[in-house]
Short mmCIF file of C-alpha atoms in Angstrom, two decimals:
data_model
loop_
_atom_site.label_atom_id
_atom_site.label_comp_id
_atom_site.label_asym_id
_atom_site.label_seq_id
_atom_site.Cartn_x
_atom_site.Cartn_y
_atom_site.Cartn_z
CA UNK A 189 0.07 0.21 -0.11
CA UNK A 190 1.63 2.96 -0.99
CA UNK A 191 1.98 6.14 1.88
CA UNK A 192 -0.10 9.27 -0.07
CA UNK A 193 1.13 12.44 0.35
CA UNK A 194 0.38 16.05 0.32
CA UNK A 195 0.95 17.85 -3.14
CA UNK A 196 3.96 20.22 -1.79
CA UNK A 197 3.75 23.57 -1.81
CA UNK A 198 6.83 24.73 -4.47
CA UNK A 199 8.90 23.06 -7.16
CA UNK A 200 12.68 24.16 -7.93
CA UNK A 201 12.50 23.60 -11.96
CA UNK A 202 16.62 22.38 -12.29
CA UNK A 203 17.16 22.70 -16.21
CA UNK A 204 20.21 20.63 -16.49
CA UNK A 205 22.29 19.22 -19.96
CA UNK A 206 26.24 18.28 -19.80
CA UNK A 207 28.68 19.57 -20.70
CA UNK A 208 31.93 19.14 -22.14
CA UNK A 209 34.39 22.46 -20.50
CA UNK A 210 33.38 20.89 -16.73
CA UNK A 211 33.56 16.73 -17.09
CA UNK A 212 34.21 15.66 -13.68
CA UNK A 213 31.53 18.11 -12.46
CA UNK A 214 29.64 16.93 -9.23
CA UNK A 215 27.26 20.35 -8.84
CA UNK A 216 24.41 18.95 -10.18
CA UNK A 217 23.92 16.20 -8.07
CA UNK A 218 25.01 17.78 -4.79
CA UNK A 219 22.41 21.39 -5.85
CA UNK A 220 19.56 18.28 -6.22
CA UNK A 221 20.45 16.97 -2.39
CA UNK A 222 20.53 20.30 -1.26
CA UNK A 223 16.91 21.36 -2.88
CA UNK A 224 15.24 17.33 -1.55
CA UNK A 225 16.24 18.85 2.32
CA UNK A 226 13.50 21.34 2.10
CA UNK A 227 10.22 21.10 3.56
CA UNK A 228 6.97 20.82 1.34
CA UNK A 229 9.46 21.07 -1.19
CA UNK A 230 9.50 18.90 -4.82
CA UNK A 231 12.36 19.06 -7.49
CA UNK A 232 12.15 18.52 -11.24
CA UNK A 233 14.86 17.69 -12.66
CA UNK A 234 15.00 18.25 -16.93
CA UNK A 235 17.78 16.44 -18.31
CA UNK A 236 19.17 17.07 -22.19
CA UNK A 237 21.49 14.55 -23.45
CA UNK A 238 23.47 11.71 -21.49
CA UNK A 239 24.64 11.68 -18.13
CA UNK A 240 27.67 10.45 -16.86
CA UNK A 241 27.03 7.23 -14.90
CA UNK A 242 28.31 7.73 -11.74
CA UNK A 243 26.30 11.02 -11.75
CA UNK A 244 23.17 8.43 -13.23
CA UNK A 245 24.07 6.52 -9.84
CA UNK A 246 23.51 9.27 -7.22
CA UNK A 247 20.58 10.80 -8.70
CA UNK A 248 19.32 7.83 -8.66
CA UNK A 249 20.02 6.71 -4.78
CA UNK A 250 18.10 10.74 -4.11
CA UNK A 251 15.06 9.67 -6.02
CA UNK A 252 14.66 6.65 -3.73
CA UNK A 253 15.98 8.86 -0.44
CA UNK A 254 13.58 11.13 -1.45
CA UNK A 255 10.16 9.04 -1.21
CA UNK A 256 9.19 11.21 -4.01
CA UNK A 257 10.25 13.95 -3.63
CA UNK A 258 12.34 14.04 -7.26
CA UNK A 259 11.45 13.55 -10.67
CA UNK A 260 13.86 13.34 -13.70
CA UNK A 261 12.54 14.04 -17.29
CA UNK A 262 15.10 12.51 -20.00
CA UNK A 263 14.79 13.92 -23.04
CA UNK A 264 17.07 13.19 -26.28
CA UNK A 265 19.72 16.03 -27.50
CA UNK A 266 18.79 17.64 -30.85
CA UNK A 267 22.98 18.07 -32.45
CA UNK A 268 21.51 20.66 -35.03
CA UNK A 269 20.07 22.49 -32.64
CA UNK A 270 22.05 24.27 -29.55
CA UNK A 271 20.34 23.58 -26.01
CA UNK A 272 17.37 26.57 -24.74
CA UNK A 273 16.96 26.24 -21.34
CA UNK A 274 13.52 28.41 -21.33
CA UNK A 275 12.38 25.63 -23.70
CA UNK A 276 14.07 23.12 -20.62
CA UNK A 277 11.98 24.71 -17.93
CA UNK A 278 8.58 25.01 -20.01
CA UNK A 279 8.77 21.25 -19.88
CA UNK A 280 9.30 20.72 -16.60
CA UNK A 281 7.05 22.87 -15.67
CA UNK A 282 3.80 20.50 -17.18
CA UNK A 283 5.20 18.16 -14.86
CA UNK A 284 4.82 20.02 -11.75
CA UNK A 285 2.66 19.51 -8.39
CA UNK A 286 3.69 22.35 -6.21
CA UNK A 287 0.94 25.91 -6.56
CA UNK A 288 4.26 27.64 -7.04
CA UNK A 289 8.47 27.66 -8.70
CA UNK A 290 11.48 28.67 -8.48
CA UNK A 291 13.42 27.92 -11.38
CA UNK A 292 16.69 26.76 -9.90
CA UNK A 293 19.87 26.77 -12.42
CA UNK A 294 22.72 24.06 -11.78
CA UNK A 295 25.11 26.47 -11.32
CA UNK A 296 23.28 28.77 -8.46
CA UNK A 297 24.17 27.66 -4.77
CA UNK A 298 20.70 29.56 -2.18
CA UNK A 299 21.91 31.42 0.60
CA UNK A 300 20.71 29.01 3.39
CA UNK A 301 18.32 32.09 4.89
CA UNK A 302 17.17 31.80 2.41
CA UNK A 303 16.04 28.54 1.83
CA UNK A 304 14.64 28.38 5.00
CA UNK A 305 12.03 30.59 4.47
CA UNK A 306 11.23 29.60 1.14
CA UNK A 307 8.31 28.23 2.41
CA UNK A 308 6.62 31.29 3.68
CA UNK A 309 7.72 33.46 0.83
CA UNK A 310 5.60 31.03 -1.36
CA UNK A 311 2.85 31.31 0.62
CA UNK A 312 3.06 35.25 1.61
CA UNK A 313 2.61 35.79 -2.55
CA UNK A 314 -0.62 33.10 -2.31
CA UNK A 315 -1.90 35.80 -0.41
CA UNK A 316 -1.54 38.72 -2.76
CA UNK A 317 -2.73 36.77 -5.99
CA UNK A 318 -1.20 34.76 -8.49
CA UNK A 319 0.57 37.48 -10.59
CA UNK A 320 3.02 38.02 -8.14
CA UNK A 321 6.49 36.89 -8.07
CA UNK A 322 9.45 37.11 -6.16
CA UNK A 323 13.01 37.92 -7.70
CA UNK A 324 16.31 37.17 -6.06
CA UNK A 325 19.95 38.39 -6.74
CA UNK A 326 22.76 36.76 -7.07
CA UNK A 327 26.38 36.90 -6.95
CA UNK A 328 29.15 35.87 -9.23
CA UNK A 329 31.75 34.16 -7.50
CA UNK A 330 35.41 34.06 -8.40
CA UNK A 331 36.82 30.72 -9.79
CA UNK A 332 39.23 30.15 -6.27
CA UNK A 333 35.63 30.35 -4.33
CA UNK A 334 33.87 28.56 -6.59
CA UNK A 335 36.05 25.33 -6.18
CA UNK A 336 36.50 26.06 -2.39
CA UNK A 337 32.19 26.72 -1.68
CA UNK A 338 32.51 23.23 -3.73
CA UNK A 339 34.84 21.37 -1.11
CA UNK A 340 32.27 21.90 1.38
CA UNK A 341 29.30 21.47 -0.14
CA UNK A 342 31.00 17.74 -0.83
CA UNK A 343 31.74 17.79 3.15
CA UNK A 344 27.92 18.22 3.59
CA UNK A 345 27.46 15.47 1.64
CA UNK A 346 29.23 13.15 3.54
CA UNK A 347 29.32 14.58 6.77
CA UNK A 348 27.03 13.95 9.26
CA UNK A 349 26.87 17.14 11.45
CA UNK A 350 25.18 18.97 8.97
CA UNK A 351 23.97 21.99 11.02
CA UNK A 352 27.51 22.70 11.58
CA UNK A 353 28.75 22.37 8.93
CA UNK A 354 25.48 24.24 6.59
CA UNK A 355 26.68 27.26 9.29
CA UNK A 356 29.57 27.42 8.13
CA UNK A 357 28.44 27.60 4.69
CA UNK A 358 25.57 30.93 5.59
CA UNK A 359 28.96 33.01 7.13
CA UNK A 360 30.35 32.16 3.42
CA UNK A 361 27.77 33.47 2.15
CA UNK A 362 27.75 36.56 4.16
CA UNK A 363 31.76 36.72 3.49
CA UNK A 364 31.22 36.97 -0.02
CA UNK A 365 28.58 40.16 0.00
CA UNK A 366 30.95 41.59 2.51
CA UNK A 367 33.52 41.28 -0.59
CA UNK A 368 31.47 42.57 -2.55
CA UNK A 369 29.84 45.58 -1.39
CA UNK A 370 33.63 46.49 -0.22
CA UNK A 371 34.36 46.93 -3.63
CA UNK A 372 36.60 43.76 -3.51
CA UNK A 373 36.60 40.57 -6.52
CA UNK A 374 38.42 38.47 -4.26
CA UNK A 375 35.53 36.95 -3.62
CA UNK A 376 33.36 37.41 -6.78
CA UNK A 377 33.38 38.72 -9.97
CA UNK A 378 31.06 41.35 -10.33
CA UNK A 379 26.99 40.51 -9.33
CA UNK A 380 23.29 40.17 -11.40
CA UNK A 381 20.72 42.69 -9.40
CA UNK A 382 17.79 40.99 -12.55
CA UNK A 383 18.07 38.16 -12.12
CA UNK A 384 16.19 33.92 -13.50
CA UNK A 385 16.18 33.14 -9.11
CA UNK A 386 11.63 33.58 -10.23
CA UNK A 387 9.13 32.88 -7.14
CA UNK A 388 6.05 32.39 -9.29
CA UNK A 389 3.06 30.48 -9.48
CA UNK A 390 2.12 27.52 -11.96
CA UNK A 391 -1.26 28.84 -12.88
CA UNK A 392 -0.57 32.35 -13.48
CA UNK A 393 3.09 31.33 -15.14
CA UNK A 394 0.81 29.03 -17.55
CA UNK A 395 -1.01 32.09 -18.74
CA UNK A 396 2.16 33.96 -19.40
CA UNK A 397 2.88 31.46 -21.48
CA UNK A 398 6.25 30.42 -19.68
CA UNK A 399 9.53 31.60 -21.34
CA UNK A 400 9.73 32.69 -24.51
CA UNK A 401 10.65 29.51 -27.26
CA UNK A 402 12.24 31.97 -29.64
CA UNK A 403 15.45 31.84 -27.05
CA UNK A 404 17.32 29.76 -27.79
CA UNK A 405 21.37 29.19 -27.27
CA UNK A 406 22.12 31.51 -24.05
CA UNK A 407 20.80 34.95 -22.36
CA UNK A 408 17.72 36.52 -22.76
CA UNK A 409 14.46 34.41 -22.01
CA UNK A 410 15.22 35.10 -17.93
CA UNK A 411 15.11 38.79 -19.37
CA UNK A 412 12.09 38.78 -22.05
CA UNK A 413 10.05 36.45 -19.28
CA UNK A 414 10.84 38.56 -16.10
CA UNK A 415 9.08 41.58 -18.51
CA UNK A 416 6.02 39.05 -18.45
CA UNK A 417 5.34 39.52 -14.92
CA UNK A 418 6.32 43.05 -14.38
CA UNK A 419 3.88 44.42 -17.07
CA UNK A 420 1.51 42.86 -14.32
CA UNK A 421 2.88 43.28 -11.34
CA UNK A 422 4.30 46.50 -11.72
CA UNK A 423 6.39 48.46 -8.91
CA UNK A 424 5.61 51.78 -10.90
CA UNK A 425 5.49 53.05 -14.05
CA UNK A 426 8.23 53.13 -16.22
CA UNK A 427 10.72 54.88 -17.51
CA UNK A 428 11.69 56.61 -20.69
CA UNK A 429 14.49 54.61 -21.30
CA UNK A 430 13.03 51.60 -20.10
CA UNK A 431 13.73 49.37 -23.30
CA UNK A 432 16.94 49.90 -23.01
CA UNK A 433 19.65 47.21 -23.30
CA UNK A 434 22.94 48.39 -21.58
CA UNK A 435 25.35 46.31 -18.84
CA UNK A 436 27.23 47.85 -15.89
CA UNK A 437 30.01 45.71 -14.03
CA UNK A 438 28.69 48.21 -10.65
CA UNK A 439 24.20 48.31 -10.12
CA UNK A 440 24.21 52.06 -9.48
CA UNK A 441 25.64 51.91 -13.28
CA UNK A 442 22.69 49.53 -15.30
CA UNK A 443 20.60 51.43 -17.29
CA UNK A 444 17.10 50.87 -19.15
CA UNK A 445 15.13 47.65 -17.49
CA UNK A 446 18.31 45.66 -15.65
CA UNK A 447 17.58 49.69 -13.15
CA UNK A 448 14.18 48.76 -12.93
CA UNK A 449 13.95 44.78 -12.78
CA UNK A 450 16.27 45.88 -9.53
CA UNK A 451 13.53 47.41 -8.05
CA UNK A 452 12.65 44.49 -7.41
CA UNK A 453 15.74 42.56 -5.75
CA UNK A 454 17.95 45.54 -4.46
CA UNK A 455 16.18 44.58 -0.35
CA UNK A 456 16.46 40.79 -0.82
CA UNK A 457 20.44 41.19 -1.55
CA UNK A 458 20.86 42.99 2.12
CA UNK A 459 18.03 40.56 4.05
CA UNK A 460 20.41 37.72 2.88
CA UNK A 461 18.19 36.42 0.00
CA UNK A 462 20.25 35.88 -2.29
CA UNK A 463 22.61 32.98 -4.27
CA UNK A 464 26.03 32.88 -5.97
CA UNK A 465 26.44 31.40 -9.69
CA UNK A 466 29.77 28.89 -9.72
CA UNK A 467 32.15 29.88 -12.31
CA UNK A 468 33.01 28.02 -14.74
CA UNK A 469 34.63 28.77 -17.89
CA UNK A 470 32.33 30.16 -20.82
CA UNK A 471 34.11 28.25 -24.47
CA UNK A 472 33.51 30.11 -27.90
CA UNK A 473 33.70 27.31 -29.20
CA UNK A 474 30.02 26.35 -27.61
CA UNK A 475 27.74 27.51 -30.41
CA UNK A 476 25.57 27.61 -26.48
CA UNK A 477 27.54 30.83 -25.66
CA UNK A 478 27.87 32.50 -28.73
CA UNK A 479 24.70 32.73 -28.76
CA UNK A 480 23.98 35.90 -26.72
CA UNK A 481 24.30 38.36 -28.92
CA UNK A 482 21.99 37.38 -30.66
CA UNK A 483 19.59 36.84 -27.51
CA UNK A 484 20.53 40.16 -26.67
CA UNK A 485 19.11 41.82 -30.27
CA UNK A 486 15.87 39.80 -29.37
CA UNK A 487 15.75 40.92 -26.50
CA UNK A 488 15.14 43.86 -27.34
CA UNK A 489 12.40 43.56 -29.42
CA UNK A 490 10.06 41.59 -28.07
CA UNK A 491 10.35 44.39 -25.56
CA UNK A 492 9.87 46.93 -27.78
CA UNK A 493 6.87 45.46 -29.14
CA UNK A 494 5.18 45.01 -26.50
CA UNK A 495 6.27 48.05 -23.59
CA UNK A 496 3.89 50.89 -24.68
CA UNK A 497 1.09 49.35 -23.64
CA UNK A 498 1.90 48.81 -20.38
CA UNK A 499 3.71 52.36 -19.42
CA UNK A 500 0.58 52.52 -16.65
CA UNK A 501 1.31 51.03 -12.81
CA UNK A 502 -1.29 48.19 -11.37
CA UNK A 503 -3.29 47.99 -8.67
CA UNK A 504 -0.19 46.26 -7.11
CA UNK A 505 2.42 49.68 -6.74
CA UNK A 506 1.70 50.58 -3.98
CA UNK A 507 2.43 47.73 -2.11
CA UNK A 508 5.31 46.31 -3.57
CA UNK A 509 6.91 49.36 -2.93
CA UNK A 510 6.21 49.26 0.39
CA UNK A 511 7.26 45.69 0.43
CA UNK A 512 11.04 46.10 -1.53
CA UNK A 513 11.41 49.68 0.08
CA UNK A 514 11.61 52.18 -2.68
CA UNK A 515 9.91 55.93 -2.56
CA UNK A 516 7.62 57.29 -4.51
CA UNK A 517 9.45 59.27 -6.08
CA UNK A 518 12.59 56.89 -6.68
CA UNK A 519 10.02 55.70 -9.17
CA UNK A 520 9.33 58.56 -10.73
CA UNK A 521 12.82 60.14 -11.18
CA UNK A 522 14.16 56.35 -11.67
CA UNK A 523 16.99 58.07 -13.68
CA UNK A 524 18.51 60.31 -11.21
CA UNK A 525 16.82 59.77 -8.47
CA UNK A 526 18.45 55.76 -7.97
CA UNK A 527 22.04 56.63 -7.19
CA UNK A 528 20.44 58.10 -4.24
CA UNK A 529 18.01 55.67 -3.57
CA UNK A 530 20.69 52.92 -3.37
CA UNK A 531 23.19 54.82 -1.51
CA UNK A 532 19.94 54.76 1.17
CA UNK A 533 18.50 51.87 1.38
CA UNK A 534 22.35 49.79 1.46
CA UNK A 535 23.43 52.94 4.59
CA UNK A 536 20.20 51.79 6.03
CA UNK A 537 21.81 48.19 6.40
CA UNK A 538 24.98 48.89 7.63
CA UNK A 539 26.34 49.59 4.77
CA UNK A 540 28.10 52.49 4.43
CA UNK A 541 28.78 54.01 0.41
CA UNK A 542 32.50 54.91 1.48
CA UNK A 543 33.74 51.90 3.01
CA UNK A 544 31.35 49.89 0.63
CA UNK A 545 31.72 51.31 -2.45
CA UNK A 546 31.16 48.01 -4.38
CA UNK A 547 27.14 49.17 -6.00
CA UNK A 548 29.38 51.80 -8.06
CA UNK A 549 32.75 50.06 -8.74
CA UNK A 550 36.05 49.59 -7.71
CA UNK A 551 37.75 49.58 -4.27
CA UNK A 552 40.81 52.03 -4.26
CA UNK A 553 43.39 50.33 -5.49
CA UNK A 554 41.34 47.07 -6.72
CA UNK A 555 42.45 45.75 -9.77
CA UNK A 556 40.54 44.57 -12.82
CA UNK A 557 42.66 41.70 -14.94
CA UNK A 558 41.55 41.59 -18.82
CA UNK A 559 42.72 38.56 -19.91
CA UNK A 560 43.19 38.62 -24.05
CA UNK A 561 41.00 35.82 -24.47
CA UNK A 562 38.42 38.09 -22.66
CA UNK A 563 39.28 41.00 -24.60
CA UNK A 564 39.03 39.43 -27.69
CA UNK A 565 35.37 37.64 -26.84
CA UNK A 566 34.18 41.25 -26.01
CA UNK A 567 35.32 42.19 -29.21
CA UNK A 568 33.20 39.14 -30.39
CA UNK A 569 30.20 38.66 -29.35
CA UNK A 570 29.91 42.45 -28.09
CA UNK A 571 31.71 44.92 -31.57
CA UNK A 572 29.55 47.85 -30.25
CA UNK A 573 30.65 48.40 -26.40
CA UNK A 574 34.68 46.86 -27.53
CA UNK A 575 34.94 49.79 -29.28
CA UNK A 576 33.05 52.31 -26.61
CA UNK A 577 35.17 51.48 -24.56
CA UNK A 578 38.61 51.15 -25.95
CA UNK A 579 37.68 54.46 -27.86
CA UNK A 580 36.53 55.73 -23.55
CA UNK A 581 40.10 54.37 -22.27
CA UNK A 582 41.79 57.28 -24.58
CA UNK A 583 40.13 59.84 -23.62
#
């Protein structure tokens, strides 16, 4: 006789395909192991292509131990089409039982404080309405810190003293944020305030049509979906430069939709609800990574085609501003008030700008290494930005 389990509140959606440039890496099984420990949640793992035998064995073992909390979907790899994480997520959602979805990429590790409250945060959204969502920021770890964290995760999986090691991991997460805010690049390479780390209602996800299948390869599909979420759960009126797709190393210099999206995420950062992204190479030989430039262009086209009809605030705007610590003036004149709001927000959480300039610029004396391969990558994928930076350097 089978035991009847109540349906989970939340489904973690994890898309994955084997990456030749990360052969022998265990981050998939480490992530699944961590997520399966979260109460009232399930994990839907969507695998495209083949996994190494040892990974298959570990996934099977975790599936048995999880007692119905893990669903594994397998799809054959199409040799003529690059991998699409958006399409994989859409397919995985079809097998999810949870009322809410949380999208997790395999290179992400959640701050322990976030995972401890994730179900409560989903229930909070339920009280608001199905259109409500949350987006969490992400710190990009350096290669060295990524390796150190993975060793710690392996020890956590094998140790009986899980509470002690989990506390150590929480301390590490705090040190990553502290280092970044100090304007140092020893622990982190950067940050993304707008990310694919999304908590959304499953029924609403399906009504919106999920991730756009036009995005193939790396990038674009997550930000385009965030755009559609914001259109129905807006923090305020859209700024005039909203469709500008301009990136920056430091959030204070964000423009367009990235600056607007940041309003949803900054408070999460300072209340220890964020992710860290493990370092990995991004080989240009991979067609998947070379698609980034064309996906950026597609993103601009998609935003410009839909933005004119959604310039107004939603009925939720006042409540969202309050929850995100955003005042009315900041949204109304975002271009001129964003710096001031960022500085006031980080100061409120104990990060005065003089000692913690990381959201604005590197600290004095910090050296940013630019290898020839990175310069060539920038020239190939972002030629306009490459020559703009070259011109500014010689002014």
